Phi, psi and omega in degrees: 000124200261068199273354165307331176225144181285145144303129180276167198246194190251153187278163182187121170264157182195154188279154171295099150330163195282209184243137199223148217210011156265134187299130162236010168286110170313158156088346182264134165286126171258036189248149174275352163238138211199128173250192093262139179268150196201120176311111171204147163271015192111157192270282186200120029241204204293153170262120134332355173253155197256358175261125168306081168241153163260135190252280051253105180280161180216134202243118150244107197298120201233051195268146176259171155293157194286132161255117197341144237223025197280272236261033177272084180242097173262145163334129187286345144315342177274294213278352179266307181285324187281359169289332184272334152281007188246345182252343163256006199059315190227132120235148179266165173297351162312271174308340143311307186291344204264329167299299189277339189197154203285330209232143164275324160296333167273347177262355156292312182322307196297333177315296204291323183297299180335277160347277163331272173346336163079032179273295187244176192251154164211105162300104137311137190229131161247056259238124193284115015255145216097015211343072175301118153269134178241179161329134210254159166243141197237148155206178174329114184236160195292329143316307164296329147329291170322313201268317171288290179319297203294257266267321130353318208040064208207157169305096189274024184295303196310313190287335171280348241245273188306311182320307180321269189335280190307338177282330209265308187271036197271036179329317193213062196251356152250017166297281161338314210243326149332259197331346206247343199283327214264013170237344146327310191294339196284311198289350156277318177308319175281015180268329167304329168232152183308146168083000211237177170146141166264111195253339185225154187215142176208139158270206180301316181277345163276003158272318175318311196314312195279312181295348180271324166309304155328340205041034142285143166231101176232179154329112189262117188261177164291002189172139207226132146201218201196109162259129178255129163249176199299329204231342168209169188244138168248135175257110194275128130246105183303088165238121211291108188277088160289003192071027167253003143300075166346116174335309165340305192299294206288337165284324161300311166309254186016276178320305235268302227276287191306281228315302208305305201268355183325175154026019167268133214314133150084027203304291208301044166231020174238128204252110170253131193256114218235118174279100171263148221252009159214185170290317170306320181293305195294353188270357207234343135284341178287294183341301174313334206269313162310343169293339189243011188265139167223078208295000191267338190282152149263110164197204183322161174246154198203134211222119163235172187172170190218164186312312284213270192298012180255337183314305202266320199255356189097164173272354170290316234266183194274136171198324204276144178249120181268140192022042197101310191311129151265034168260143179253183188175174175242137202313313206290291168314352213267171181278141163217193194277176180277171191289150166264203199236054173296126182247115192309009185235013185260008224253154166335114158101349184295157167287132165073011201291329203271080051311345153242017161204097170277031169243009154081197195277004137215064167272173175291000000 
């Protein structure tokens, strides 16, 4: 799987259209607002607790009127956020600010001009009981699909596709947004040290993407990336665990992963990592992982850890556990490929990095 680069799609241009809020998917809350009750330890940034409540998040769509489209320049910074929403679906303003901007105040402003502009959609979130306010959430609106496709020069069906989609399907949209947290915190923690860098971040449909350029079929993790350290890249695949999964499943993910990497050049520099969301989960996926270890093979490396240690010690910290081991070691420790001649100040969350990759965080 060539995960370095999105495969480009065929071009195509079109004038912008306005931005639009029709359903057209059975099964979609056609309300601009919307609540649920849902297991969550908080949207962002991750919670330290190992305890499970149900909460009622409450979604309120806070879209402005459209403003004239005479002074509509947007940025290469605009056209940088609006690709991370299109390759991650969800982000909160947190995870914006943390990707894009030194300050909270110039990522609100820029925000709200998205907004005006109809480019993203935004949920104010209130989550219920205690009337908690979080980060408002932003994604993709089909103006913005649109807009993104022609600065592409790309086919702009797959991307209203996906927009439609994260609006209309938002089923496991703090599953998403947990997930988009842990490699936002890795990609701040490593700009922090020399030599260090998340240099490629991929969501789902850019792993879908890459194995399909390939005529592949593997594993879709929640996130695929590329750590760079002074002396090797570590290949991350994130799978962010709430604890609604049958063993069944997670003994099938398991297989899907060793099969996938058997005997392949280079397996043991891909770390797949399974975050759980108590001690209990993590001990009932370790349980599973000698069944799927073959020490004679070259292939993946399987990893658990819970919200709790990553809460307390970083996505850096020693947390991780292997097969069974009760020692924990750090992603920085893990085996990786040798350094390419990748430059660590181009890497995710770096000042100014989207300028020197305009394919975003899985570009080249």
């Amino acid at each position: 799987m060539n995960t370095a680069a999105i495969p480009a799609r065929n071009s195509s241009r079109r004038e912008l259209q306005p931005a639009s809020r029709r359903h057209s998917r059975r099964g979609a809350n056609p309300l601009p607002s919307s609540s649920w009750p849902i297991p969550s330890p908080g949207l962002s940034p991750l919670s330290a607790s190992s305890t499970r409540t149900i909460r009622t998040v409450e979604l309120q769509l806070a879209d402005s009127p459209l403003r004239s489209t005479s002074d509509y320049t947007p940025t290469p910074r605009d056209m940088a956020m609006l690709m991370a929403l299109d390759s991650y679906r969800y982000l909160d303003r947190g995870q914006l600010q943390a990707l894009f901007f030194s300050g909270s105040r110039s990522c609100q402003y820029r925000l709200r001009w998205l907004v005006g502009h109809g480019l993203v959609h935004t949920w104010r979130v209130v989550m219920r009981p205690g009337r908690v306010c979080r980060f408002s959430i932003y994604l993709l609106s089909r103006r913005g699909a649109v807009a993104l496709a022609e600065w592409l020069d790309e086919d702009p069906r797959p991307y209203l596709r996906r927009a439609e989609h994260a609006l209309e399907r938002r089923f496991h949209l703090v599953h998403q947004l947990e997930a988009n947290q842990f490699f936002v915190d890795l990609a701040f923690a490593a700009r922090e040290l020399p030599g260090h860098g998340l240099y490629h971040w991929v969501g789902e449909h850019g792993v879908q993407d890459a194995y399909a350029e390939g005529d592949e079929r593997g594993p879709i993790p929640d996130g695929w990336g590329r750590l760079l350290a002074p002396d090797r890249e570590v290949l991350i695949h994130l799978e962010w665990d709430r604890g609604t999964e049958q063993p069944r499943r997670l003994r099938a993910k398991l297989h899907a992963y060793t099969s996938y990497f058997s005997d392949r050049a280079g397996a043991s520099a891909n770390q797949v990592l399974f975050v759980a969301p108590t001690e209990q989960r993590e001990r009932q996926i370790g349980g599973l992982l000698p069944d799927h270890v073959d020490t004679d093979r070259e292939t993946c490396r399987l990893w658990t850890t819970t919200t709790a240690f990553i809460a307390a010690a970083g996505p850096l910290g020693a947390v991780w556990a292997g097969n069974g081991s009760g020692r924990r070691v750090s992603v920085l420790d893990m085996a990786g490929l040798p350094r390419s001649d990748r430059h660590v100040e181009d890497a995710v969350g770096k000042p100014a990095w989207w300028l020197r990759r305009p394919g975003g965080g899985g570009g080249s």
